[in-house]
């Protein structure tokens, strides 16, 4: 599924990245991503995640591939959710470099909104980085309001 | 396993929580949610403002994952839980709805944030998420500590015998036993439209006689909703009240006493004082600490508020039943001292002494009545019953709260260092003291 340029830029910007997975008993597990790299034409989003911090979410994706990721901009709650099948791959040097940039940028954005830096530091680990490489099957507008939950319309932009 | 109660700071809505659901075929859905509330040791309640997909998934598969964040240090806790039921009425629903209304009104979002329903979830497990930096926040006070503090304060209230000493016991007790130094106690005016401050601690000025309209800000909201209302992170809340002390000139111009407030308050709570089913006032506390009024502290303070309301109602009732409380006027300085002028403006019942605004309303009428009787009849004593039956006072029947009005008047006269004072000379016994010859004047027109 093609990911347009504006959306790709949003997904790669310093926004909060939260991950939804589920196990064989349909019990959901949550995780946080630390940076995304988008391959627009391939319809793929690579989300870096700390296996140290979120081992169960990683294990679920490894087991069944099902993944939902919501990207939410902290200052105005603009949010998109992408869903599809993901595989767990090793983080490349560019993934790791991109993830470090992301952690610095999103931490600065949160501090700019009045959050203490040690509070935000709890959420962004780069220990044992792995990549959830997601083949996007659907995209939803998740911003609170009338449009919430609607399918993202690529023609609109 | 960490108990849910130990996570009380996570339920303040300061940092958004996250909910994950999964459809019947296992495809997950992940979104932020605004409010998670603690129900009991095994259950949480979520405000139902969900996106359609989350709601559909819960119907198909009741298992959810919830990520809670401690706003004090960012520590994360992952809950696995199962949907039990939805509520659209009842105590829990009312409490969550009124909290949401109060906080969203102050964020300017009252219309956006209506609560449609509350969903109850049974929690199966709680797991602390590994942290790269470790947790730094200390655990909140234990239930035993809060209960001990509530016991100490209610014990002091029980020993107090009249309105003024009950109010002192409440406010001193909150400071000494709970460590909350900035507090106010407001009583409902007989007409039921306004709350008036009758005691405070910890502010640059007492604010005795300052008023809050029913429904206004946190204090007025607590009185209307009949629930306690609290805010634990004021950084995003529009501030109410004046941080700068109003001068006498300001008071004279506006005929309003300014409500004091902490300029750097981060947490506030307003608790209604309810006895025999009626709201009688509001107890208000604030502090510069964030997250000071977590759910357990609120519960302990609610015990204090209920006890305080009952004690105040009983004291007022006992005073009104006392057959002949004598009030005497002592004119020791009345002939020798400097003359002073008391002016009453009839259009708003405001009282000025030597040009300085004193007070409005029933308390002001009481002063004029006492002084007028003294000047007209030269009487030295008269009774509480006479005051109640006086047409001049227009005291609303059954709700006169005479003791509270006299206390308010007495404290306001003291604060203004007025040349006329009320002195308490014994239980239910007052004397009026004049520092010089008094001249009483009534002005009908505005100005």
PDB file of C-alpha atoms in Angstrom, chain A residues 16-22 25-32 50 52-54 64 66-70 72 77 79 81 83-85 115-116 118-125 127 137 140 142-145 148-149, chain B residues 15-16 18-32 51-54 57 60-61 63-67 69-76 78-81 129-136 236 290:
ATOM      1  CA  UNK A  16       4.908   9.385  19.810  1.00  0.00           C
ATOM      2  CA  UNK A  17       4.917   5.822  18.436  1.00  0.00           C
ATOM      3  CA  UNK A  18       2.822   3.215  20.238  1.00  0.00           C
ATOM      4  CA  UNK A  19       2.571  -0.434  19.250  1.00  0.00           C
ATOM      5  CA  UNK A  20      -0.293  -2.918  19.587  1.00  0.00           C
ATOM      6  CA  UNK A  21       0.273  -6.651  19.331  1.00  0.00           C
ATOM      7  CA  UNK A  22      -1.594  -9.726  20.510  1.00  0.00           C
ATOM      8  CA  UNK A  25      -4.918 -16.160  23.222  1.00  0.00           C
ATOM      9  CA  UNK A  26      -5.845 -12.748  21.733  1.00  0.00           C
ATOM     10  CA  UNK A  27      -4.389 -10.958  24.743  1.00  0.00           C
ATOM     11  CA  UNK A  28      -3.068  -7.574  23.581  1.00  0.00           C
ATOM     12  CA  UNK A  29       0.397  -6.303  24.543  1.00  0.00           C
ATOM     13  CA  UNK A  30       1.593  -2.723  24.209  1.00  0.00           C
ATOM     14  CA  UNK A  31       5.006  -1.353  23.265  1.00  0.00           C
ATOM     15  CA  UNK A  32       6.632   1.879  22.197  1.00  0.00           C
ATOM     16  CA  UNK A  50      13.906  -1.965  22.273  1.00  0.00           C
ATOM     17  CA  UNK A  52      14.971  -5.105  26.334  1.00  0.00           C
ATOM     18  CA  UNK A  53      12.046  -2.842  27.174  1.00  0.00           C
ATOM     19  CA  UNK A  54       9.237  -4.513  25.182  1.00  0.00           C
ATOM     20  CA  UNK A  64       2.106 -14.000  14.369  1.00  0.00           C
ATOM     21  CA  UNK A  66       0.153  -8.854  13.433  1.00  0.00           C
ATOM     22  CA  UNK A  67       0.974  -5.261  14.292  1.00  0.00           C
ATOM     23  CA  UNK A  68      -0.821  -1.934  14.743  1.00  0.00           C
ATOM     24  CA  UNK A  69       1.163   1.272  15.185  1.00  0.00           C
ATOM     25  CA  UNK A  70      -0.273   4.674  16.131  1.00  0.00           C
ATOM     26  CA  UNK A  72       0.575  10.778  17.603  1.00  0.00           C
ATOM     27  CA  UNK A  77      -2.858  15.069  19.061  1.00  0.00           C
ATOM     28  CA  UNK A  79      -2.674  10.824  14.986  1.00  0.00           C
ATOM     29  CA  UNK A  81      -2.736   4.343  12.859  1.00  0.00           C
ATOM     30  CA  UNK A  83      -1.830  -1.860  10.502  1.00  0.00           C
ATOM     31  CA  UNK A  84      -0.535  -4.912   8.712  1.00  0.00           C
ATOM     32  CA  UNK A  85       1.911  -7.817   8.886  1.00  0.00           C
ATOM     33  CA  UNK A 115       7.567  17.546  30.645  1.00  0.00           C
ATOM     34  CA  UNK A 116      10.614  16.861  32.821  1.00  0.00           C
ATOM     35  CA  UNK A 118      13.806  12.335  33.311  1.00  0.00           C
ATOM     36  CA  UNK A 119      10.115  11.513  32.921  1.00  0.00           C
ATOM     37  CA  UNK A 120      10.393  11.180  29.127  1.00  0.00           C
ATOM     38  CA  UNK A 121      13.660   9.236  29.516  1.00  0.00           C
ATOM     39  CA  UNK A 122      11.706   6.268  30.892  1.00  0.00           C
ATOM     40  CA  UNK A 123       9.939   5.698  27.576  1.00  0.00           C
ATOM     41  CA  UNK A 124      12.725   5.707  25.015  1.00  0.00           C
ATOM     42  CA  UNK A 125      15.317   2.958  25.261  1.00  0.00           C
ATOM     43  CA  UNK A 127      18.945  -1.154  24.281  1.00  0.00           C
ATOM     44  CA  UNK A 137      -2.344  -2.968   4.786  1.00  0.00           C
ATOM     45  CA  UNK A 140      -6.607   5.202   9.716  1.00  0.00           C
ATOM     46  CA  UNK A 142      -6.886   8.582  14.621  1.00  0.00           C
ATOM     47  CA  UNK A 143      -6.957  12.284  15.580  1.00  0.00           C
ATOM     48  CA  UNK A 144      -9.699  12.757  18.223  1.00  0.00           C
ATOM     49  CA  UNK A 145     -12.859  14.196  16.658  1.00  0.00           C
ATOM     50  CA  UNK A 148     -11.424   9.441  14.186  1.00  0.00           C
ATOM     51  CA  UNK A 149     -11.299   5.850  13.045  1.00  0.00           C
TER      52      UNK A 149
ATOM     53  CA  UNK B  15      -0.001  11.615  31.082  1.00  0.00           C
ATOM     54  CA  UNK B  16      -2.308   9.819  28.654  1.00  0.00           C
ATOM     55  CA  UNK B  18      -2.781   3.666  26.189  1.00  0.00           C
ATOM     56  CA  UNK B  19      -5.208   0.862  25.354  1.00  0.00           C
ATOM     57  CA  UNK B  20      -4.582  -2.088  23.034  1.00  0.00           C
ATOM     58  CA  UNK B  21      -7.374  -4.361  21.859  1.00  0.00           C
ATOM     59  CA  UNK B  22      -7.506  -7.196  19.330  1.00  0.00           C
ATOM     60  CA  UNK B  23     -10.211  -8.298  16.920  1.00  0.00           C
ATOM     61  CA  UNK B  24     -11.430 -11.890  16.776  1.00  0.00           C
ATOM     62  CA  UNK B  25      -8.800 -12.680  14.120  1.00  0.00           C
ATOM     63  CA  UNK B  26      -6.041 -11.235  16.327  1.00  0.00           C
ATOM     64  CA  UNK B  27      -5.406  -7.959  14.478  1.00  0.00           C
ATOM     65  CA  UNK B  28      -4.522  -5.454  17.188  1.00  0.00           C
ATOM     66  CA  UNK B  29      -5.671  -1.854  17.600  1.00  0.00           C
ATOM     67  CA  UNK B  30      -3.774   0.713  19.641  1.00  0.00           C
ATOM     68  CA  UNK B  31      -4.840   4.154  20.843  1.00  0.00           C
ATOM     69  CA  UNK B  32      -4.516   6.729  23.583  1.00  0.00           C
ATOM     70  CA  UNK B  51     -12.891   5.104  18.601  1.00  0.00           C
ATOM     71  CA  UNK B  52     -15.287   2.714  16.963  1.00  0.00           C
ATOM     72  CA  UNK B  53     -12.628   0.063  16.328  1.00  0.00           C
ATOM     73  CA  UNK B  54     -11.694  -0.203  20.002  1.00  0.00           C
ATOM     74  CA  UNK B  57     -12.909  -5.204  19.325  1.00  0.00           C
ATOM     75  CA  UNK B  60     -15.606  -9.462  19.980  1.00  0.00           C
ATOM     76  CA  UNK B  61     -12.740 -10.030  22.423  1.00  0.00           C
ATOM     77  CA  UNK B  63      -9.143  -8.870  26.618  1.00  0.00           C
ATOM     78  CA  UNK B  64      -7.309  -5.547  26.628  1.00  0.00           C
ATOM     79  CA  UNK B  65      -3.832  -4.274  27.412  1.00  0.00           C
ATOM     80  CA  UNK B  66      -3.560  -0.959  29.258  1.00  0.00           C
ATOM     81  CA  UNK B  67      -0.361   1.022  29.703  1.00  0.00           C
ATOM     82  CA  UNK B  69       2.270   6.036  33.252  1.00  0.00           C
ATOM     83  CA  UNK B  70       3.246   7.483  36.629  1.00  0.00           C
ATOM     84  CA  UNK B  71       3.343  11.240  36.020  1.00  0.00           C
ATOM     85  CA  UNK B  72       5.822  11.785  38.847  1.00  0.00           C
ATOM     86  CA  UNK B  73       8.659   9.906  37.199  1.00  0.00           C
ATOM     87  CA  UNK B  74       7.357   8.448  33.927  1.00  0.00           C
ATOM     88  CA  UNK B  75       7.426   4.847  35.196  1.00  0.00           C
ATOM     89  CA  UNK B  76       5.244   2.561  33.053  1.00  0.00           C
ATOM     90  CA  UNK B  78       1.291  -2.702  31.746  1.00  0.00           C
ATOM     91  CA  UNK B  79      -2.055  -4.166  32.788  1.00  0.00           C
ATOM     92  CA  UNK B  80      -3.840  -7.095  31.211  1.00  0.00           C
ATOM     93  CA  UNK B  81      -7.548  -6.797  31.850  1.00  0.00           C
ATOM     94  CA  UNK B 129       7.886  -2.047  32.333  1.00  0.00           C
ATOM     95  CA  UNK B 130      11.681  -2.170  32.421  1.00  0.00           C
ATOM     96  CA  UNK B 131      13.118   1.310  32.515  1.00  0.00           C
ATOM     97  CA  UNK B 132      16.464   2.545  31.176  1.00  0.00           C
ATOM     98  CA  UNK B 133      16.735   5.031  34.061  1.00  0.00           C
ATOM     99  CA  UNK B 134      14.882   3.385  36.958  1.00  0.00           C
ATOM    100  CA  UNK B 135      11.993   4.749  38.989  1.00  0.00           C
ATOM    101  CA  UNK B 136      12.681   7.841  41.077  1.00  0.00           C
ATOM    102  CA  UNK B 236      -2.341  23.399  31.776  1.00  0.00           C
ATOM    103  CA  UNK B 290       2.185  18.266  41.866  1.00  0.00           C
TER     104      UNK B 290
END
